[in-house]
Tab-separated table of C-alpha atoms and ligand atoms in Angstrom:
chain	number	residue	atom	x	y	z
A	1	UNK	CA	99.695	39.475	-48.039
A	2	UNK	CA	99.159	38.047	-44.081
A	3	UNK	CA	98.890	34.077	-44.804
A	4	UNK	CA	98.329	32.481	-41.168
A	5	UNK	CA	99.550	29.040	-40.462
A	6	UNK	CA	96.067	28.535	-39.277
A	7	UNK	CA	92.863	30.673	-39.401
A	8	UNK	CA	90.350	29.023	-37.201
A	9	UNK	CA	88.320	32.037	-37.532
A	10	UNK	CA	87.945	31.513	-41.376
A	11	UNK	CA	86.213	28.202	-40.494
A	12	UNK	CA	84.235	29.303	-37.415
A	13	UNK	CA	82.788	32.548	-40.050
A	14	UNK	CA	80.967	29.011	-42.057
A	15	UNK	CA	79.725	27.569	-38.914
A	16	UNK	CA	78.830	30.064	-36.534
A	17	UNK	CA	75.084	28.937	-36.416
A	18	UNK	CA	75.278	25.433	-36.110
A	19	UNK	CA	78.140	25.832	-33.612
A	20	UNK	CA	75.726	28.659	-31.597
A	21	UNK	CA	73.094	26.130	-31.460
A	22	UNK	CA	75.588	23.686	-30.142
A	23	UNK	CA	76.972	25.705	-27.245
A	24	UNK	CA	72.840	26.889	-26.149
A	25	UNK	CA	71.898	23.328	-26.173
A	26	UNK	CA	74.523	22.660	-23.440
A	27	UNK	CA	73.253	25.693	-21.543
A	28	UNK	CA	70.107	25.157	-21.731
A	29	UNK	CA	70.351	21.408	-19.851
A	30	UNK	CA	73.189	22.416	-17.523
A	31	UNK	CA	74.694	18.925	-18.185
A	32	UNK	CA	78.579	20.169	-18.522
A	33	UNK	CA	80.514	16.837	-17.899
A	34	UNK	CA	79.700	13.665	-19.428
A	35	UNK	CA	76.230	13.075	-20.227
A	36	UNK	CA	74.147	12.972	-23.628
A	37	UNK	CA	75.874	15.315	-25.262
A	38	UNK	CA	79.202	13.545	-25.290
A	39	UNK	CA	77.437	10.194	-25.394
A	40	UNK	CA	76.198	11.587	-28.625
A	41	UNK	CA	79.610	12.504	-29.635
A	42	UNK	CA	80.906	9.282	-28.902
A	43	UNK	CA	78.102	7.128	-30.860
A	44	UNK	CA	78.964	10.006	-34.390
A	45	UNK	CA	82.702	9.612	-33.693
A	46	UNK	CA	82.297	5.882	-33.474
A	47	UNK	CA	79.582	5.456	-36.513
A	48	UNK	CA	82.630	8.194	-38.429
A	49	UNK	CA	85.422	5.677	-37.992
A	50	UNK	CA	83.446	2.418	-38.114
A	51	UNK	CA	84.652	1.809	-34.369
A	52	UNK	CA	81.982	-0.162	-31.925
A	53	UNK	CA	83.291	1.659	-29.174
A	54	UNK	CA	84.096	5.788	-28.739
A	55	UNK	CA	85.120	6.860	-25.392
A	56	UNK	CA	85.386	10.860	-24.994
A	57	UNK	CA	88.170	12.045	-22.891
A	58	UNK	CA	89.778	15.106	-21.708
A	59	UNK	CA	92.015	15.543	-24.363
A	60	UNK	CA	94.718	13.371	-27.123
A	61	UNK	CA	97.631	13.039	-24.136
A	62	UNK	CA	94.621	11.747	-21.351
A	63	UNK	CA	93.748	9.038	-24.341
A	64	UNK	CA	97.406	8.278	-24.773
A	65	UNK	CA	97.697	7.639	-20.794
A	66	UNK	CA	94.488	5.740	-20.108
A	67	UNK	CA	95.340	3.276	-22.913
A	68	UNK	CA	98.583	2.539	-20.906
A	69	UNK	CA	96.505	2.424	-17.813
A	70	UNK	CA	93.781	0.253	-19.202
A	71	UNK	CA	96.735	-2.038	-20.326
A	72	UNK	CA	98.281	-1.847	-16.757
A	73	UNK	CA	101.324	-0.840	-17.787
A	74	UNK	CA	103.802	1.042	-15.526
A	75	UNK	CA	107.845	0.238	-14.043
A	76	UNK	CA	109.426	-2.346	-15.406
A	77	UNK	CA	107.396	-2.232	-18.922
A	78	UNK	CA	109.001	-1.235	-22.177
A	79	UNK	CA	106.935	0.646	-24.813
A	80	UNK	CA	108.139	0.961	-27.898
A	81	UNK	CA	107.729	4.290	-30.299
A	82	UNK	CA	108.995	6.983	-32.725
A	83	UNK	CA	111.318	10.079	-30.778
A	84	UNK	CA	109.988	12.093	-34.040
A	85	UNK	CA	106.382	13.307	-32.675
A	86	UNK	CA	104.829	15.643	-30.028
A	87	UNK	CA	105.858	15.539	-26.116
A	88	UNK	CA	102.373	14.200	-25.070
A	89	UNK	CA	102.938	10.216	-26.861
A	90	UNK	CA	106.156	9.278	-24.683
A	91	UNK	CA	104.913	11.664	-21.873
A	92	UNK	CA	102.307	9.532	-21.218
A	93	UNK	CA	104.743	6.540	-21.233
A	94	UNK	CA	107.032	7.917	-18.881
A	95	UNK	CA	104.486	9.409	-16.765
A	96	UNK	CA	103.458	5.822	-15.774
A	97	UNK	CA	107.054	4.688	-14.792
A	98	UNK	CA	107.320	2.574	-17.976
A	99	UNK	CA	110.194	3.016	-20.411
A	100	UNK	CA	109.821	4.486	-23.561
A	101	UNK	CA	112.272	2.394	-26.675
A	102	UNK	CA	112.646	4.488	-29.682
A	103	UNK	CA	112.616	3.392	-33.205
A	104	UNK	CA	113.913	6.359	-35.879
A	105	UNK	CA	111.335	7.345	-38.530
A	106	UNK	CA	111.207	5.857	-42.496
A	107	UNK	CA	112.122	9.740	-44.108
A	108	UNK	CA	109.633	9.146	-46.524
A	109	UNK	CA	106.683	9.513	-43.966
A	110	UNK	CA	108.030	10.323	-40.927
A	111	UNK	CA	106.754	7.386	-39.168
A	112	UNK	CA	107.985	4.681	-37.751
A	113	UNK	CA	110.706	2.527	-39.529
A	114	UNK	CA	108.907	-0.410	-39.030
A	115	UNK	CA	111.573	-2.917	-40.224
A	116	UNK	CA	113.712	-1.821	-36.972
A	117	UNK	CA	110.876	-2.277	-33.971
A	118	UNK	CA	111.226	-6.080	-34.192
A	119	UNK	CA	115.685	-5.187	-32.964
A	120	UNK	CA	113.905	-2.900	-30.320
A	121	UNK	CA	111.798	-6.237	-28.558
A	122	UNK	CA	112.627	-7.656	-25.244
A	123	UNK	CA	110.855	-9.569	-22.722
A	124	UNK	CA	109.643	-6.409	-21.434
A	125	UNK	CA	107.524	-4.887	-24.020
A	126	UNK	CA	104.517	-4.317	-23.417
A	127	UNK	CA	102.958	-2.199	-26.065
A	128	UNK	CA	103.854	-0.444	-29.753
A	129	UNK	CA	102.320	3.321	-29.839
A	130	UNK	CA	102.943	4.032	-34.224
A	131	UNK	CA	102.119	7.941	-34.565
A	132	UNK	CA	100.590	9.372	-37.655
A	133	UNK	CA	102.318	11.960	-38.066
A	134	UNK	CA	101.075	15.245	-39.835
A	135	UNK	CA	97.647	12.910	-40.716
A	136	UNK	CA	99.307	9.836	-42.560
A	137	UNK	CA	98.707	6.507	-41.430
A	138	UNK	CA	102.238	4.548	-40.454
A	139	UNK	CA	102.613	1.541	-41.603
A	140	UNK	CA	99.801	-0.657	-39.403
A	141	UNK	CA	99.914	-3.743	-41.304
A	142	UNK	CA	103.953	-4.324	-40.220
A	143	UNK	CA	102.856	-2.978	-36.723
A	144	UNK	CA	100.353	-5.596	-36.238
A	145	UNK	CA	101.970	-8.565	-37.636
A	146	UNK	CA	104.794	-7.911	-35.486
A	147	UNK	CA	102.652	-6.763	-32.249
A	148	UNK	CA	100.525	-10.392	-32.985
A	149	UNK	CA	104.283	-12.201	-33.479
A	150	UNK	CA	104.999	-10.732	-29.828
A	151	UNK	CA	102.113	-10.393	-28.180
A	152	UNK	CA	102.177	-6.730	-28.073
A	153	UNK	CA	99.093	-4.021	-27.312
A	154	UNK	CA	98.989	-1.254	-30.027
A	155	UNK	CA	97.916	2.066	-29.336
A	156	UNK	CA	97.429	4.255	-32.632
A	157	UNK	CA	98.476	7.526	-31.539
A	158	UNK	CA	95.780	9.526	-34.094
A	159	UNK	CA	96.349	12.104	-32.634
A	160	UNK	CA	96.838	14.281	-35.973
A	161	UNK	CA	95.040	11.655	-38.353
A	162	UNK	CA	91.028	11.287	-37.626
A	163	UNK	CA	89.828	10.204	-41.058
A	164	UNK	CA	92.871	9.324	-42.542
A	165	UNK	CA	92.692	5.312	-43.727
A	166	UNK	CA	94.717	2.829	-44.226
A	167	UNK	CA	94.013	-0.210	-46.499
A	168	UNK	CA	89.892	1.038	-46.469
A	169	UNK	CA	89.878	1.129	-42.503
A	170	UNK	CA	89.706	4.224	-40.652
A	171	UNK	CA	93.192	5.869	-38.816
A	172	UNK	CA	92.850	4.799	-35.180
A	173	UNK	CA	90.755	1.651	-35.840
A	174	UNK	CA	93.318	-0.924	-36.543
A	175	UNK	CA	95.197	-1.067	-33.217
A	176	UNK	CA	93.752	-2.193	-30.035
A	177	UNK	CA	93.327	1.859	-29.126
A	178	UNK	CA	93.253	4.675	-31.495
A	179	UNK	CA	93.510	8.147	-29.613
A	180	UNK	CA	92.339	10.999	-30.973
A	181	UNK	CA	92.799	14.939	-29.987
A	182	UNK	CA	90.496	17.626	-30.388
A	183	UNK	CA	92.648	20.312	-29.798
A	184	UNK	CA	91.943	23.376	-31.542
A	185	UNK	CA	94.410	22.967	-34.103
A	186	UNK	CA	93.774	19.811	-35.280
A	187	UNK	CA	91.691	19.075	-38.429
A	188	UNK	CA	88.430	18.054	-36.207
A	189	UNK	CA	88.971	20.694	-33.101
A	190	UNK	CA	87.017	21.439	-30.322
A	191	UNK	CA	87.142	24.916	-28.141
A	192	UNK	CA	89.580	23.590	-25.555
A	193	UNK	CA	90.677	20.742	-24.547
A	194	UNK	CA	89.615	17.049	-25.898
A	195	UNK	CA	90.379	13.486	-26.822
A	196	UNK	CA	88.383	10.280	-27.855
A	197	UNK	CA	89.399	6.708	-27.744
A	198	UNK	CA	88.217	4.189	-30.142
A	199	UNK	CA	88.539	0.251	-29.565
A	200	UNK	CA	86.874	-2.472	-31.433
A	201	UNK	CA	87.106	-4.082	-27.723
A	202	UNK	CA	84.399	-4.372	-25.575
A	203	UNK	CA	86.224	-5.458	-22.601
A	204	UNK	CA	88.995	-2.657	-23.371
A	205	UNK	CA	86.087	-0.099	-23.491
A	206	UNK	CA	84.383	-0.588	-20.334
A	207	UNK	CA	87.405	-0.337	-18.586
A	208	UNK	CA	88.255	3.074	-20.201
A	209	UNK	CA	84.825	4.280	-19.136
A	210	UNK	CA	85.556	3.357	-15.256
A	211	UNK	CA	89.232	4.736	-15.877
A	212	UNK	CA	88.257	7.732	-16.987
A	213	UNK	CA	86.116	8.617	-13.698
A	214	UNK	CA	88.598	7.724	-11.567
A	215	UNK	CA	88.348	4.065	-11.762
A	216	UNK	CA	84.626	4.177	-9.865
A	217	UNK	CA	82.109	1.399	-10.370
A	218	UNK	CA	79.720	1.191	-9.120
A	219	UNK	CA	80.257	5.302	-7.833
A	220	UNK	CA	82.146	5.269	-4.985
A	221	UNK	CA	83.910	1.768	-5.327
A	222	UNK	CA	86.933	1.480	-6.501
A	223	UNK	CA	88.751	-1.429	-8.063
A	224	UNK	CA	90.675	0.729	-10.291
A	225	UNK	CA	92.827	3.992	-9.869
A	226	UNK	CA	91.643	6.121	-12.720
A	227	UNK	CA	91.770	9.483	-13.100
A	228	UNK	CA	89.848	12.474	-13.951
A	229	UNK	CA	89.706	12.086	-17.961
A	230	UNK	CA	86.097	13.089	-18.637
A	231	UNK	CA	85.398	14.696	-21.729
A	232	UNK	CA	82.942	18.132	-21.437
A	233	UNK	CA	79.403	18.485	-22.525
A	234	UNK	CA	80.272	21.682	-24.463
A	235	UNK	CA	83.496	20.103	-26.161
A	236	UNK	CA	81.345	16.719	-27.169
A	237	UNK	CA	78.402	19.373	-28.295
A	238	UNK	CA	81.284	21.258	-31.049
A	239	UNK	CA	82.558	18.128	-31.922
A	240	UNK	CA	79.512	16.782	-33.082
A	241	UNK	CA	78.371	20.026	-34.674
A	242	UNK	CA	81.602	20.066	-36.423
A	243	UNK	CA	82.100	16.394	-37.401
A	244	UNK	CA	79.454	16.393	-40.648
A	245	UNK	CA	81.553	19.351	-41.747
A	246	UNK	CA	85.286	17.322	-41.472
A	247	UNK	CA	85.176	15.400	-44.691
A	248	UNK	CA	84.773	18.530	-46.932
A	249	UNK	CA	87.521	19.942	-44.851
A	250	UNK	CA	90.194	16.823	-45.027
A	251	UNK	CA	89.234	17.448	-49.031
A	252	UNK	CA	90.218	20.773	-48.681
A	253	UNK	CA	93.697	20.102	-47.336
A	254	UNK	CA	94.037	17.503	-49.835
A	255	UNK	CA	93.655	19.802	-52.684
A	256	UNK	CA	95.299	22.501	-50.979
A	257	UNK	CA	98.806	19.526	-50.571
A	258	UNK	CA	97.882	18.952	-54.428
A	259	UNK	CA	98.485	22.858	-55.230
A	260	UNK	CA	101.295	23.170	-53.920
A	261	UNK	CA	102.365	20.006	-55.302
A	262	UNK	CA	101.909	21.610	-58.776
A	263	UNK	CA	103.008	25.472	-57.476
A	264	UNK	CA	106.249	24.505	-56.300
A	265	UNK	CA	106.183	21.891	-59.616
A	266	UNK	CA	106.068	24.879	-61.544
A	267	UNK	CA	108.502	27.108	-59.585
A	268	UNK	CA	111.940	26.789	-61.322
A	269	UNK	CA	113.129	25.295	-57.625
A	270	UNK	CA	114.581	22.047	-57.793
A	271	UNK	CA	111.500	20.101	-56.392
A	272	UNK	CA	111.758	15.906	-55.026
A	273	UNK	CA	109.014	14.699	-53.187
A	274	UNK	CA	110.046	12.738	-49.713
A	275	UNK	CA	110.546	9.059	-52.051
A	276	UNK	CA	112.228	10.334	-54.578
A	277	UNK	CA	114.797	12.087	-52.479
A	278	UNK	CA	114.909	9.536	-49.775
A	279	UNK	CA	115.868	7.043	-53.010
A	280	UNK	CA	118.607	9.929	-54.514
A	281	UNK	CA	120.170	11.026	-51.719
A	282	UNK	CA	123.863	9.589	-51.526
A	283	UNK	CA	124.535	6.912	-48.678
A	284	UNK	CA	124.246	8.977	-45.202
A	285	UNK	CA	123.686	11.934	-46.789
A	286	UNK	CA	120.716	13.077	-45.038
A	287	UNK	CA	120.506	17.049	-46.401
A	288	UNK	CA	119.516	18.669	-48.570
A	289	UNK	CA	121.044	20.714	-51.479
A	290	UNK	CA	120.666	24.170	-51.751
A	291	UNK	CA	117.245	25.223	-53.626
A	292	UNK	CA	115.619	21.800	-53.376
A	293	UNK	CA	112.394	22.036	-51.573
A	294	UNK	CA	111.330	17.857	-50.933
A	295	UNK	CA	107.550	17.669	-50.660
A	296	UNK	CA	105.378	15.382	-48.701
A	297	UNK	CA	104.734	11.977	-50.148
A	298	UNK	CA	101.263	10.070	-49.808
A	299	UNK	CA	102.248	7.016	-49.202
A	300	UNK	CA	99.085	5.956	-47.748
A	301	UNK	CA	95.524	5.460	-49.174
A	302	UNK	CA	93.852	9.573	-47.907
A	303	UNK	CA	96.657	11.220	-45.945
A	304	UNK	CA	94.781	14.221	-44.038
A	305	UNK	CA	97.161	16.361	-44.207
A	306	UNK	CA	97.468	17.999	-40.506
A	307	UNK	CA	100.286	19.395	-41.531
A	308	UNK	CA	101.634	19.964	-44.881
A	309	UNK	CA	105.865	19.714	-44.118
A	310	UNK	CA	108.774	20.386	-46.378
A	311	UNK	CA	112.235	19.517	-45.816
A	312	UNK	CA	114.498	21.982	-47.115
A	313	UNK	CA	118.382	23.938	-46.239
A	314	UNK	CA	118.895	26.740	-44.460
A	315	UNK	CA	115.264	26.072	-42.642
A	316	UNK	CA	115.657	28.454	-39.746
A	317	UNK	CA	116.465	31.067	-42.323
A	318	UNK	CA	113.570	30.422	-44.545
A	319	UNK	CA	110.957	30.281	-41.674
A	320	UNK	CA	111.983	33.962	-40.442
A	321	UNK	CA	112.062	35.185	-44.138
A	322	UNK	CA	108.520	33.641	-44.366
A	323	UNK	CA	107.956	35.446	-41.088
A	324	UNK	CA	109.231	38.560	-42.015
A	325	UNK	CA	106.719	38.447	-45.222
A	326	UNK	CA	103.840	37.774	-43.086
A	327	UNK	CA	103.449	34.081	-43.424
A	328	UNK	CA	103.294	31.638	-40.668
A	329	UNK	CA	104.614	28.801	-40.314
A	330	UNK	CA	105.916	26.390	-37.422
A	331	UNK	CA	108.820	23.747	-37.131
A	332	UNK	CA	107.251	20.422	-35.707
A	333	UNK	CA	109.255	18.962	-33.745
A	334	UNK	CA	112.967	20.750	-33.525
A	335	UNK	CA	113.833	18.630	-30.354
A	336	UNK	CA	113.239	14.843	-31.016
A	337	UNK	CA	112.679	13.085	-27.580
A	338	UNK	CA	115.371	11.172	-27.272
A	339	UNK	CA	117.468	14.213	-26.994
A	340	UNK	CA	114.864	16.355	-24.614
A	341	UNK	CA	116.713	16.666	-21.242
A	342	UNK	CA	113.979	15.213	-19.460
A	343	UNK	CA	114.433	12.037	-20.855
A	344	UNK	CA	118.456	11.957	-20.464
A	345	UNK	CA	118.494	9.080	-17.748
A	346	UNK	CA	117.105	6.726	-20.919
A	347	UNK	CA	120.311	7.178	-21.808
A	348	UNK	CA	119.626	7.812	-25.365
A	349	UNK	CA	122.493	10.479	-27.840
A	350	UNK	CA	122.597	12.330	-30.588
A	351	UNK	CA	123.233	10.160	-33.439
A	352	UNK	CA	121.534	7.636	-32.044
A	353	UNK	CA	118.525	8.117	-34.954
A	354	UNK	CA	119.597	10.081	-37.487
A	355	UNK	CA	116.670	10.377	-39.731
A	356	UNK	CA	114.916	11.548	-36.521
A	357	UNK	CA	117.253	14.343	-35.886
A	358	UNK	CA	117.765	15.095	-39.808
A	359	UNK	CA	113.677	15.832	-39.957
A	360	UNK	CA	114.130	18.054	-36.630
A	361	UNK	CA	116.473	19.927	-38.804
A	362	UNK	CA	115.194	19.904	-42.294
A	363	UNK	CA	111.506	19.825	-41.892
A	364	UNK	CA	109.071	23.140	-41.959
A	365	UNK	CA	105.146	23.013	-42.080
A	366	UNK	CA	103.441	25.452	-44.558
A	367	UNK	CA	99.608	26.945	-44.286
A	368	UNK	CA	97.433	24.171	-45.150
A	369	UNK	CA	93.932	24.842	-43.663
A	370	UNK	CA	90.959	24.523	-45.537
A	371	UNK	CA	90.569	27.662	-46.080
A	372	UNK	CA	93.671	28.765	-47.610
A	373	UNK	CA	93.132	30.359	-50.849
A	374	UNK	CA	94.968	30.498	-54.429
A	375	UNK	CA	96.397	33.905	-53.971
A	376	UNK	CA	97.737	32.520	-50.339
A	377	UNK	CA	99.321	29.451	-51.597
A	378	UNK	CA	100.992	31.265	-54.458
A	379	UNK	CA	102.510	33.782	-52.322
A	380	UNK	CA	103.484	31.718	-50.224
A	381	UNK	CA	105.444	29.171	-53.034
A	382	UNK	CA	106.777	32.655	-54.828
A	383	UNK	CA	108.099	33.720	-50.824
A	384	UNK	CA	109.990	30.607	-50.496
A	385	UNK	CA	110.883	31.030	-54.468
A	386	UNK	CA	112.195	34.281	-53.874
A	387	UNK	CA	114.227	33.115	-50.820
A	388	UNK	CA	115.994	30.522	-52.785
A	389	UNK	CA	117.527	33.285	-55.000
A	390	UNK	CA	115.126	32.086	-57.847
A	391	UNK	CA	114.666	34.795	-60.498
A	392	UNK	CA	110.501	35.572	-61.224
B	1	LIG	C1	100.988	13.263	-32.217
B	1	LIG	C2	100.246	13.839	-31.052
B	1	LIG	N1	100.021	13.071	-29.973
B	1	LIG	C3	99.344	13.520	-28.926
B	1	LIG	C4	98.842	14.805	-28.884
B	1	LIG	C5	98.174	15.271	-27.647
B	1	LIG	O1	96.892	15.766	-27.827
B	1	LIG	P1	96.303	16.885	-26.849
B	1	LIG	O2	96.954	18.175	-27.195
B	1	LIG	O3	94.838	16.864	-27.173
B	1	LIG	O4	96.555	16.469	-25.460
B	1	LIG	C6	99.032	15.632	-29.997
B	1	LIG	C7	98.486	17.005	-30.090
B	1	LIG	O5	98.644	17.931	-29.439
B	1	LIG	C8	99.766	15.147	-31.097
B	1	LIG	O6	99.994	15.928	-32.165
């Protein structure tokens, strides 16, 4: 049995119409950057999160950078974040000149350990970017109280979490920025390229608007530098199209996390979920034993489930065993930043944040799409079962 780690064609099979319809509308005005369409996008992304403001952008890392713009923030500022996420939230850090400060993850979610930013705090930090990683919310209540001790602008990097909530309010709306990416893969993606920022901030939003077009207002005068972050009429037509569709999708990762759940419950492997180990585990010892598979935790009140990650032994070994069986799945993230080489003059070493590096090690993301059926997930628990030496 082929089990994909994603099969966007599954989901474009129920939507085909509606997306059709989308795309002609576009065509038909010859409006292709800016304009109603993504104005409409903005006002359905905005009225979905219970944001005043939605500002559509070229993609999740152009969100990322024009919330450090917007702040002003470039050499000399400190930012403070997790090395445990994709490239794009310190790339936008250090692409301004500003200094990314790491913080290692909690293991149980793979965000943040917020009880170690306040250490991280100097005179220069600017801003906090939390990341919700694999579509759980990071703890925002500790990130705010600590960002409103200090003075601090937060940027929710939502990257992988539209939808998700924490304590009733929607991922992304709780900061002073919440950046969102429509790339294909994520659970609301467009057909390229995309990003949306949403601020409760009036002031913030207009100047994300005049950022985004290259810091012109009126056109042609310039009291900005911006850039060229404008979001496409096509992309803001899909997004909307696909948008009344992403709540009966999130549900369908969410039972799909809940199978599993109960599959690998009932698989004879020795099964902990993230808390449970992260209680167990003996002091410093960060691995796992042989046969245990740890599952996600939800810590938070609807984790979205971007990704649905295990931590396991022998993880290279599994994944090509998966491979070789014809499921897909993908390691996110093997390198954390503070070990990529371009980011060797901050100094930063291995060892340096160990639950960081342990996830990079441990950590494997199974098929989780909406579509995934029974059969699918079963084979895909009986692979892994079957791996671990586990008799049927
Ligand atoms: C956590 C995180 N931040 C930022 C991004 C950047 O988004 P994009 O690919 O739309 O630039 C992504 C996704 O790729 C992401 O997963």
């Amino acid at each position: 049995m082929n089990v994909p780690l994603l099969d966007l064609k599954a989901q474009y099979e129920t939507i085909k119409t509606e997306l059709e319809q989308a795309i002609h509308a576009v065509m038909e005005s010859q409006h292709f950057i800016l304009g109603p369409h993504v104005q409409r996008c903005e006002e359905a992304i905005a009225a979905y999160c219970h944001a005043p403001h939605a500002i559509g952008v070229s993609s999740g890392s152009d969100a990322l950078l024009i919330c450090l713009m917007a702040e002003g923030i470039g050499p000399g500022d400190e930012v403070i974040t997790t090395p445990y996420t994709f490239f794009a939230t310190v790339g936008a850090i250090a692409r301004l000149g500003a200094t990314p400060v790491f913080v290692d993850i909690d293991p149980v979610t793979y965000n943040l350990a917020v009880d170690q930013i306040a250490d991280k705090i100097t005179s220069r930090t600017k801003a906090i970017i939390p990341v919700h990683l694999y579509g759980q919310s990071a703890d925002m209540q500790a990130v705010m109280d600590i960002a409103s001790k200090h003075g601090l602008v937060v940027i929710e990097d939502a990257a992988q979490s539209i939808g998700a909530r924490y304590d009733g309010r929607s991922s992304g709306t709780i900061g002073h920025y919440g950046c969102f990416s429509f790339f294909p893969s994520k659970n609301l993606g467009a057909a390229g390229d995309g990003g949306m920022v949403v601020t409760n901030d009036p002031k913030r939003a207009e100047r994300l608007r005049i950022l985004r077009a290259h810091g012109s207002h009126p056109k042609y005068y310039h009291r900005l530098v911006g850039g060229n972050f404008r979001l496409d009429a096509l992309q803001g037509a899909i997004i909307s199209a696909k948008l009344p569709h992403l709540d009966d999708w999130t549900e369908g990762r969410r039972s799909n996390a809940r199978r599993y759940d109960r599959l690998f419950a009932e698989s004879g492997l020795i099964v902990s979920d993230t808390r449970d180990w992260a209680q167990t585990r003996p002091d410093g010892e960060m691995l796992v034993r042989d046969r245990n598979v740890v599952l996600p935790t939800e810590v938070t009140e609807r984790h979205v489930f971007n990704q649905y990650v295990i931590r396991v032994d022998r993880r290279d070994e599994l994944k090509a065993h998966l491979q070789k069986n014809g499921i897909g799945t993908e390691v996110y993230y093997p390198v954390p930043m503070h070990v990529q080489e371009c980011f060797k003059d901050l100094g930063y070493n291995r060892g340096d944040f160990p639950e960081s590096e342990a996830a990079a090690e441990h950590t494997l993301a199974l098929p989780i799409y909406p579509e995934l059926s029974d059969e699918q997930a079963a084979c895909v628990v009986h692979t892994i079962r079957a791996f671990f030496g586990q008799p049927d």
